[in-house]
């Protein structure tokens, strides 16, 4: 079985983590595991740890890692999932150390990044009090204890992810739709297209990857670039810089070498889509661009298959 890729989801109690996880699950094919839900289910099932779990939750304290990790591992394995959101975990250093020891170092799971929903305390309190899920800890007294635990124990774990460059922060103070607009950007799949061609052949390579940061509207820019590329009938002489300005491409002299030796030009799409284009001697810029256009359209279609709803939303706003 392939290793499960895990995205952790943290933020203060009531920030809307569960609400956004449901949308991520529906749009991007993750399974959603809430550590808190698993603990509550374990407690309700009358397990021998039930009483201990109930007391920890009421006091806003963090349940010992042996219990939580057992429940998480069981849930991932039984779902046979490869893309997993773990909501409300790791809540302290003990959780993180236990996770890395038992899951990461043993090669069972891979941590992708941590999603952090940042939300003001008063707003979280309002949301948690209005949740109506009959939770033992959605009362003012337990909420205060949970916030205290969050600040003293969970924030340092998020700081640890920030220092590793793996924290993705989302402003969660807006409406659920506003927060979703920001969240989905972090899950859009990026791609890298490479084309190498000379008189005889064209080599193409497309690589997909998760974007590293939260650049807004990247697809809108890509579409503008595509429209411009399509509209070109005869690229101006020495028009690389004009071209670059118009569609967000940067031309620079590329390095030749090997079987692709000779002088070439490379163009980079200035988003996190990197599109190197090698225009070799003997091939006109126009010919090369027409190939690039085809490849970009092809890639855009691929992207649609991956992220249809995200693309549709962007299409309607562009
Ligand atoms: N952006 C939002 N604006 C207003 N209410 C929200 C928002 N996101 C979630 N809620 C509501 O707030 C409550 C807590 O959300 P939930 O997703 O359970 O939070 P968490 O998992 O972080 O504890 C729920 O009743 C939910 O419907
Ligand atoms: O890994 C975890 C996750 C949750 N909890 C306990 O479960 C409670 C509720 O957590 P949940 O994530 O369901 O709710 P939130 O606090 O985010 O609203 C927490 O206060 C903790 O007592 C825990 O001990 N370990």
Tab-separated table of C-alpha atoms and ligand atoms in Angstrom:
chain	number	residue	atom	x	y	z
A	1	UNK	CA	0.000	0.000	0.000
A	2	UNK	CA	1.306	3.507	-0.750
A	3	UNK	CA	2.242	5.810	2.094
A	4	UNK	CA	-0.570	8.125	3.246
A	5	UNK	CA	0.096	11.834	2.678
A	6	UNK	CA	-1.139	13.781	5.687
A	7	UNK	CA	-2.181	17.415	6.010
A	8	UNK	CA	-2.676	18.566	9.605
A	9	UNK	CA	-5.366	21.137	10.323
A	10	UNK	CA	-5.080	23.349	13.404
A	11	UNK	CA	-6.446	26.586	14.784
A	12	UNK	CA	-8.304	27.684	17.910
A	13	UNK	CA	-11.427	25.796	19.008
A	14	UNK	CA	-14.425	26.938	16.978
A	15	UNK	CA	-12.311	28.503	14.196
A	16	UNK	CA	-14.153	26.462	11.556
A	17	UNK	CA	-11.600	23.703	10.952
A	18	UNK	CA	-14.203	20.964	10.612
A	19	UNK	CA	-16.339	23.118	8.310
A	20	UNK	CA	-13.473	23.748	5.888
A	21	UNK	CA	-12.230	20.146	6.115
A	22	UNK	CA	-15.606	18.981	4.805
A	23	UNK	CA	-15.148	21.178	1.740
A	24	UNK	CA	-11.543	20.096	1.191
A	25	UNK	CA	-12.696	16.493	1.400
A	26	UNK	CA	-15.476	17.049	-1.156
A	27	UNK	CA	-13.307	19.008	-3.600
A	28	UNK	CA	-9.900	17.423	-3.349
A	29	UNK	CA	-10.472	13.763	-2.499
A	30	UNK	CA	-9.053	13.696	1.015
A	31	UNK	CA	-10.507	11.732	3.869
A	32	UNK	CA	-11.207	13.837	6.933
A	33	UNK	CA	-10.312	12.570	10.378
A	34	UNK	CA	-11.091	14.730	13.366
A	35	UNK	CA	-8.965	13.627	16.308
A	36	UNK	CA	-11.592	15.101	18.660
A	37	UNK	CA	-14.412	13.152	16.941
A	38	UNK	CA	-12.423	9.916	17.141
A	39	UNK	CA	-11.846	10.475	20.860
A	40	UNK	CA	-15.520	11.299	21.477
A	41	UNK	CA	-16.580	8.163	19.541
A	42	UNK	CA	-14.148	6.035	21.556
A	43	UNK	CA	-15.575	7.447	24.746
A	44	UNK	CA	-19.169	6.807	23.663
A	45	UNK	CA	-18.312	3.260	22.596
A	46	UNK	CA	-17.617	2.575	26.287
A	47	UNK	CA	-13.933	1.719	25.889
A	48	UNK	CA	-11.746	1.286	28.944
A	49	UNK	CA	-10.247	4.727	28.217
A	50	UNK	CA	-13.711	6.306	28.023
A	51	UNK	CA	-13.755	7.926	31.427
A	52	UNK	CA	-10.238	9.297	31.064
A	53	UNK	CA	-11.094	10.775	27.649
A	54	UNK	CA	-14.284	12.396	28.979
A	55	UNK	CA	-12.396	14.059	31.811
A	56	UNK	CA	-9.619	15.348	29.577
A	57	UNK	CA	-12.099	16.798	27.082
A	58	UNK	CA	-14.198	18.501	29.757
A	59	UNK	CA	-11.078	20.125	31.190
A	60	UNK	CA	-9.748	21.090	27.746
A	61	UNK	CA	-6.651	18.979	28.357
A	62	UNK	CA	-4.857	16.914	25.760
A	63	UNK	CA	-5.443	13.182	25.867
A	64	UNK	CA	-2.248	11.030	26.117
A	65	UNK	CA	-0.740	10.391	22.687
A	66	UNK	CA	-0.849	6.567	22.916
A	67	UNK	CA	-4.648	6.696	22.830
A	68	UNK	CA	-4.986	9.298	20.066
A	69	UNK	CA	-2.375	7.760	17.776
A	70	UNK	CA	-3.930	4.316	18.031
A	71	UNK	CA	-7.292	5.745	16.950
A	72	UNK	CA	-5.773	7.784	14.112
A	73	UNK	CA	-3.752	4.894	12.714
A	74	UNK	CA	-6.734	2.559	12.843
A	75	UNK	CA	-8.899	5.100	10.997
A	76	UNK	CA	-6.343	5.735	8.238
A	77	UNK	CA	-5.671	2.035	7.709
A	78	UNK	CA	-9.334	1.052	7.643
A	79	UNK	CA	-10.106	3.799	5.102
A	80	UNK	CA	-7.150	2.665	2.944
A	81	UNK	CA	-6.664	6.337	2.203
A	82	UNK	CA	-3.636	7.992	0.653
A	83	UNK	CA	-4.716	11.625	1.138
A	84	UNK	CA	-5.641	12.372	4.707
A	85	UNK	CA	-6.672	15.507	6.584
A	86	UNK	CA	-6.103	15.219	10.319
A	87	UNK	CA	-8.099	17.903	12.050
A	88	UNK	CA	-7.241	19.060	15.583
A	89	UNK	CA	-3.909	17.225	15.831
A	90	UNK	CA	-0.983	17.389	16.808
A	91	UNK	CA	-2.019	19.555	19.744
A	92	UNK	CA	1.221	19.551	21.716
A	93	UNK	CA	4.856	18.553	21.474
A	94	UNK	CA	4.120	15.118	22.891
A	95	UNK	CA	1.586	14.573	20.070
A	96	UNK	CA	4.057	15.696	17.426
A	97	UNK	CA	6.939	13.611	18.783
A	98	UNK	CA	4.702	10.539	19.059
A	99	UNK	CA	3.425	11.030	15.512
A	100	UNK	CA	6.910	11.359	14.061
A	101	UNK	CA	8.225	8.392	16.011
A	102	UNK	CA	5.349	6.010	15.305
A	103	UNK	CA	4.174	7.113	11.856
A	104	UNK	CA	6.800	9.111	9.998
A	105	UNK	CA	10.058	7.449	10.991
A	106	UNK	CA	8.474	4.032	10.595
A	107	UNK	CA	7.575	4.958	7.003
A	108	UNK	CA	3.818	4.558	7.487
A	109	UNK	CA	2.829	8.151	6.740
A	110	UNK	CA	4.245	11.302	5.282
A	111	UNK	CA	3.468	14.774	6.614
A	112	UNK	CA	2.773	17.234	3.765
A	113	UNK	CA	2.048	20.487	5.573
A	114	UNK	CA	-0.030	22.089	8.307
A	115	UNK	CA	-3.047	24.228	7.594
A	116	UNK	CA	-3.633	26.893	10.232
A	117	UNK	CA	-7.005	28.616	10.528
A	118	UNK	CA	-6.359	31.905	12.276
A	119	UNK	CA	-9.429	33.357	13.956
A	120	UNK	CA	-10.060	35.933	16.693
A	121	UNK	CA	-10.910	34.480	20.094
A	122	UNK	CA	-14.289	36.281	20.439
A	123	UNK	CA	-15.352	35.011	17.026
A	124	UNK	CA	-14.305	31.457	17.943
A	125	UNK	CA	-16.243	31.681	21.191
A	126	UNK	CA	-19.357	32.863	19.331
A	127	UNK	CA	-19.040	30.037	16.805
A	128	UNK	CA	-18.396	27.339	19.403
A	129	UNK	CA	-21.352	28.483	21.544
A	130	UNK	CA	-23.609	28.401	18.496
A	131	UNK	CA	-22.461	24.969	17.365
A	132	UNK	CA	-25.408	23.031	18.857
A	133	UNK	CA	-23.711	19.669	18.765
A	134	UNK	CA	-24.368	19.001	22.385
A	135	UNK	CA	-20.661	18.836	23.159
A	136	UNK	CA	-19.589	18.624	26.796
A	137	UNK	CA	-16.907	21.269	26.170
A	138	UNK	CA	-18.930	23.913	24.283
A	139	UNK	CA	-19.568	26.001	27.388
A	140	UNK	CA	-17.790	29.146	28.516
A	141	UNK	CA	-15.801	27.471	31.292
A	142	UNK	CA	-14.429	24.634	29.088
A	143	UNK	CA	-13.855	27.010	26.179
A	144	UNK	CA	-11.567	29.199	28.316
A	145	UNK	CA	-9.579	26.140	29.383
A	146	UNK	CA	-9.296	24.983	25.759
A	147	UNK	CA	-8.004	28.383	24.672
A	148	UNK	CA	-5.416	28.340	27.461
A	149	UNK	CA	-4.255	24.884	26.388
A	150	UNK	CA	-4.266	26.002	22.759
A	151	UNK	CA	-1.999	28.973	23.473
A	152	UNK	CA	0.420	27.158	25.760
A	153	UNK	CA	0.637	23.797	23.953
A	154	UNK	CA	-0.651	23.983	20.370
A	155	UNK	CA	0.789	27.320	19.227
A	156	UNK	CA	4.375	26.036	19.802
A	157	UNK	CA	3.628	23.073	17.508
A	158	UNK	CA	2.466	25.472	14.805
A	159	UNK	CA	5.613	27.540	15.363
A	160	UNK	CA	7.633	24.389	14.805
A	161	UNK	CA	5.887	23.850	11.442
A	162	UNK	CA	6.422	27.512	10.556
A	163	UNK	CA	10.154	27.146	11.206
A	164	UNK	CA	10.191	24.077	8.916
A	165	UNK	CA	8.450	26.125	6.205
A	166	UNK	CA	5.397	23.871	6.400
A	167	UNK	CA	2.750	26.172	7.894
A	168	UNK	CA	-0.016	27.452	5.561
A	169	UNK	CA	-2.021	30.183	7.282
A	170	UNK	CA	-5.596	31.058	6.341
A	171	UNK	CA	-7.552	34.043	7.685
A	172	UNK	CA	-10.650	32.307	9.075
A	173	UNK	CA	-12.485	35.393	10.366
A	174	UNK	CA	-14.727	35.771	7.302
A	175	UNK	CA	-17.783	33.852	6.192
A	176	UNK	CA	-17.422	30.142	5.383
A	177	UNK	CA	-17.325	31.019	1.660
A	178	UNK	CA	-14.624	33.678	2.182
A	179	UNK	CA	-12.513	31.214	4.139
A	180	UNK	CA	-13.041	28.558	1.487
A	181	UNK	CA	-11.838	30.918	-1.243
A	182	UNK	CA	-8.532	31.218	0.609
A	183	UNK	CA	-8.329	27.570	1.617
A	184	UNK	CA	-8.833	26.040	-1.806
A	185	UNK	CA	-5.941	28.060	-3.219
A	186	UNK	CA	-3.644	25.972	-1.076
A	187	UNK	CA	-4.833	22.728	-2.610
A	188	UNK	CA	-4.786	23.637	-6.263
A	189	UNK	CA	-2.478	21.355	-8.139
A	190	UNK	CA	0.308	23.093	-9.981
A	191	UNK	CA	2.110	21.658	-12.938
A	192	UNK	CA	5.379	22.038	-14.706
A	193	UNK	CA	5.602	21.705	-18.447
A	194	UNK	CA	8.901	21.211	-20.186
A	195	UNK	CA	9.266	21.207	-23.911
A	196	UNK	CA	12.465	20.438	-25.733
A	197	UNK	CA	12.427	20.399	-29.457
A	198	UNK	CA	14.676	20.680	-32.446
A	199	UNK	CA	14.058	20.171	-36.133
A	200	UNK	CA	13.312	16.504	-35.672
A	201	UNK	CA	11.459	16.058	-32.430
A	202	UNK	CA	9.614	17.667	-29.566
A	203	UNK	CA	10.078	16.497	-26.027
A	204	UNK	CA	7.443	17.319	-23.513
A	205	UNK	CA	7.354	16.806	-19.789
A	206	UNK	CA	4.518	17.777	-17.484
A	207	UNK	CA	5.001	17.504	-13.741
A	208	UNK	CA	2.278	18.189	-11.213
A	209	UNK	CA	2.912	19.503	-7.768
A	210	UNK	CA	1.142	21.141	-4.863
A	211	UNK	CA	1.888	24.859	-4.799
A	212	UNK	CA	4.193	25.988	-2.061
A	213	UNK	CA	2.471	29.212	-1.192
A	214	UNK	CA	-0.821	30.945	-1.407
A	215	UNK	CA	-0.668	32.909	-4.628
A	216	UNK	CA	-4.047	34.260	-5.513
A	217	UNK	CA	-5.577	34.049	-8.951
A	218	UNK	CA	-2.757	32.101	-10.500
A	219	UNK	CA	-5.124	30.448	-12.912
A	220	UNK	CA	-6.657	33.728	-13.969
A	221	UNK	CA	-3.174	34.904	-14.918
A	222	UNK	CA	-2.503	31.685	-16.723
A	223	UNK	CA	-5.684	32.116	-18.731
A	224	UNK	CA	-4.758	35.699	-19.613
A	225	UNK	CA	-1.383	34.429	-20.796
A	226	UNK	CA	-3.074	31.764	-22.868
A	227	UNK	CA	-5.466	34.250	-24.449
A	228	UNK	CA	-2.540	36.453	-25.394
A	229	UNK	CA	-0.559	33.561	-26.803
A	230	UNK	CA	-3.540	32.534	-28.914
A	231	UNK	CA	-4.010	36.088	-30.191
A	232	UNK	CA	-0.458	36.341	-31.516
A	233	UNK	CA	-0.386	36.068	-35.274
A	234	UNK	CA	3.060	37.332	-35.922
A	235	UNK	CA	5.302	37.931	-32.953
A	236	UNK	CA	7.163	41.200	-33.324
A	237	UNK	CA	10.844	41.079	-34.170
A	238	UNK	CA	12.820	41.055	-30.964
A	239	UNK	CA	9.438	41.050	-29.278
A	240	UNK	CA	10.330	38.876	-26.341
A	241	UNK	CA	10.092	41.634	-23.778
A	242	UNK	CA	6.786	42.886	-25.074
A	243	UNK	CA	5.537	39.327	-25.023
A	244	UNK	CA	6.753	38.907	-21.475
A	245	UNK	CA	4.957	42.011	-20.260
A	246	UNK	CA	1.712	41.013	-21.902
A	247	UNK	CA	1.333	37.523	-20.573
A	248	UNK	CA	3.516	37.303	-17.525
A	249	UNK	CA	6.319	35.453	-19.221
A	250	UNK	CA	9.940	36.259	-18.794
A	251	UNK	CA	12.323	35.518	-21.606
A	252	UNK	CA	15.905	34.973	-20.869
A	253	UNK	CA	18.773	33.376	-22.598
A	254	UNK	CA	18.782	29.701	-21.813
A	255	UNK	CA	21.809	27.468	-21.585
A	256	UNK	CA	22.344	25.075	-24.423
A	257	UNK	CA	24.104	21.775	-24.000
A	258	UNK	CA	24.121	18.083	-24.768
A	259	UNK	CA	21.957	16.960	-27.611
A	260	UNK	CA	20.067	20.242	-27.309
A	261	UNK	CA	23.205	22.279	-27.779
A	262	UNK	CA	23.174	25.654	-29.388
A	263	UNK	CA	21.589	28.909	-28.437
A	264	UNK	CA	18.072	28.690	-27.109
A	265	UNK	CA	15.678	30.970	-25.366
A	266	UNK	CA	13.807	30.024	-22.262
A	267	UNK	CA	10.584	31.499	-21.013
A	268	UNK	CA	9.308	31.168	-17.522
A	269	UNK	CA	5.755	31.627	-16.531
A	270	UNK	CA	6.077	33.874	-13.514
A	271	UNK	CA	3.721	32.046	-11.254
A	272	UNK	CA	4.512	28.783	-9.703
A	273	UNK	CA	3.906	27.191	-13.043
A	274	UNK	CA	7.331	26.983	-14.555
A	275	UNK	CA	7.222	26.589	-18.310
A	276	UNK	CA	10.648	26.432	-19.851
A	277	UNK	CA	10.488	26.828	-23.617
A	278	UNK	CA	13.496	26.091	-25.719
A	279	UNK	CA	13.445	27.706	-29.111
A	280	UNK	CA	16.267	26.169	-31.033
A	281	UNK	CA	18.114	27.566	-34.005
A	282	UNK	CA	16.357	26.798	-37.228
A	283	UNK	CA	12.906	26.986	-35.650
A	284	UNK	CA	11.006	30.230	-35.734
A	285	UNK	CA	9.714	31.809	-32.576
A	286	UNK	CA	6.255	31.592	-34.037
A	287	UNK	CA	6.498	27.841	-34.585
A	288	UNK	CA	7.734	27.367	-31.067
A	289	UNK	CA	4.996	29.506	-29.595
A	290	UNK	CA	2.324	27.527	-31.367
A	291	UNK	CA	3.675	24.409	-29.713
A	292	UNK	CA	3.720	26.143	-26.349
A	293	UNK	CA	0.104	27.195	-26.783
A	294	UNK	CA	-0.944	23.637	-27.496
A	295	UNK	CA	0.952	22.335	-24.515
A	296	UNK	CA	-0.491	24.943	-22.190
A	297	UNK	CA	-4.003	24.154	-23.351
A	298	UNK	CA	-3.312	20.496	-22.810
A	299	UNK	CA	-2.032	21.194	-19.303
A	300	UNK	CA	-4.946	23.428	-18.534
A	301	UNK	CA	-7.288	20.595	-19.508
A	302	UNK	CA	-5.387	18.288	-17.201
A	303	UNK	CA	-5.774	20.770	-14.432
A	304	UNK	CA	-9.509	20.917	-15.056
A	305	UNK	CA	-9.761	17.203	-14.497
A	306	UNK	CA	-7.908	17.538	-11.208
A	307	UNK	CA	-9.721	20.543	-9.873
A	308	UNK	CA	-12.888	21.039	-11.832
A	309	UNK	CA	-14.825	23.041	-9.290
A	310	UNK	CA	-11.901	25.304	-8.451
A	311	UNK	CA	-11.311	26.029	-12.121
A	312	UNK	CA	-14.988	26.684	-12.764
A	313	UNK	CA	-15.074	29.228	-9.966
A	314	UNK	CA	-12.038	30.988	-11.358
A	315	UNK	CA	-13.417	30.877	-14.906
A	316	UNK	CA	-16.567	32.656	-13.827
A	317	UNK	CA	-14.575	35.374	-12.065
A	318	UNK	CA	-12.150	36.025	-14.911
B	1	LIG	N1	-16.465	31.112	8.720
B	1	LIG	C1	-17.456	30.883	9.593
B	1	LIG	N2	-18.294	31.872	9.962
B	1	LIG	C2	-19.283	31.637	10.852
B	1	LIG	N3	-19.544	30.441	11.413
B	1	LIG	C3	-18.738	29.419	11.078
B	1	LIG	C4	-17.651	29.577	10.162
B	1	LIG	N4	-17.044	28.377	10.020
B	1	LIG	C5	-17.694	27.519	10.820
B	1	LIG	N5	-18.716	28.130	11.444
B	1	LIG	C6	-19.643	27.550	12.437
B	1	LIG	O1	-18.952	27.616	13.679
B	1	LIG	C7	-19.119	26.425	14.426
B	1	LIG	C8	-17.741	25.793	14.696
B	1	LIG	O2	-17.198	25.335	13.454
B	1	LIG	P1	-16.331	24.009	13.381
B	1	LIG	O3	-16.024	23.775	11.945
B	1	LIG	O4	-17.016	22.906	14.136
B	1	LIG	O5	-15.020	24.493	14.173
B	1	LIG	P2	-13.736	23.712	14.725
B	1	LIG	O6	-13.680	22.387	14.008
B	1	LIG	O7	-12.570	24.599	14.420
B	1	LIG	O8	-13.920	23.578	16.202
B	1	LIG	C9	-20.055	25.532	13.607
B	1	LIG	O9	-21.367	25.706	14.111
B	1	LIG	C10	-19.918	26.070	12.191
B	1	LIG	O10	-21.114	25.908	11.466
B	2	LIG	O1	-5.529	15.186	19.293
B	2	LIG	C1	-6.419	15.538	20.088
B	2	LIG	C2	-7.614	16.131	19.655
B	2	LIG	C3	-8.552	16.499	20.591
B	2	LIG	N1	-8.333	16.274	21.903
B	2	LIG	C4	-9.350	16.639	22.923
B	2	LIG	O2	-10.609	16.854	22.285
B	2	LIG	C5	-11.073	18.174	22.585
B	2	LIG	C6	-11.930	18.700	21.433
B	2	LIG	O3	-11.139	18.781	20.265
B	2	LIG	P1	-11.769	19.099	18.842
B	2	LIG	O4	-10.642	19.137	17.893
B	2	LIG	O5	-12.890	18.164	18.566
B	2	LIG	O6	-12.465	20.519	18.994
B	2	LIG	P2	-11.970	22.026	18.962
B	2	LIG	O7	-11.270	22.238	20.261
B	2	LIG	O8	-11.082	22.239	17.834
B	2	LIG	O9	-13.251	22.771	18.859
B	2	LIG	C7	-9.837	18.970	22.895
B	2	LIG	O10	-10.091	20.116	23.691
B	2	LIG	C8	-9.002	17.935	23.652
B	2	LIG	O11	-9.436	17.794	24.995
B	2	LIG	C9	-7.154	15.699	22.325
B	2	LIG	O12	-6.943	15.519	23.507
B	2	LIG	N2	-6.225	15.334	21.404
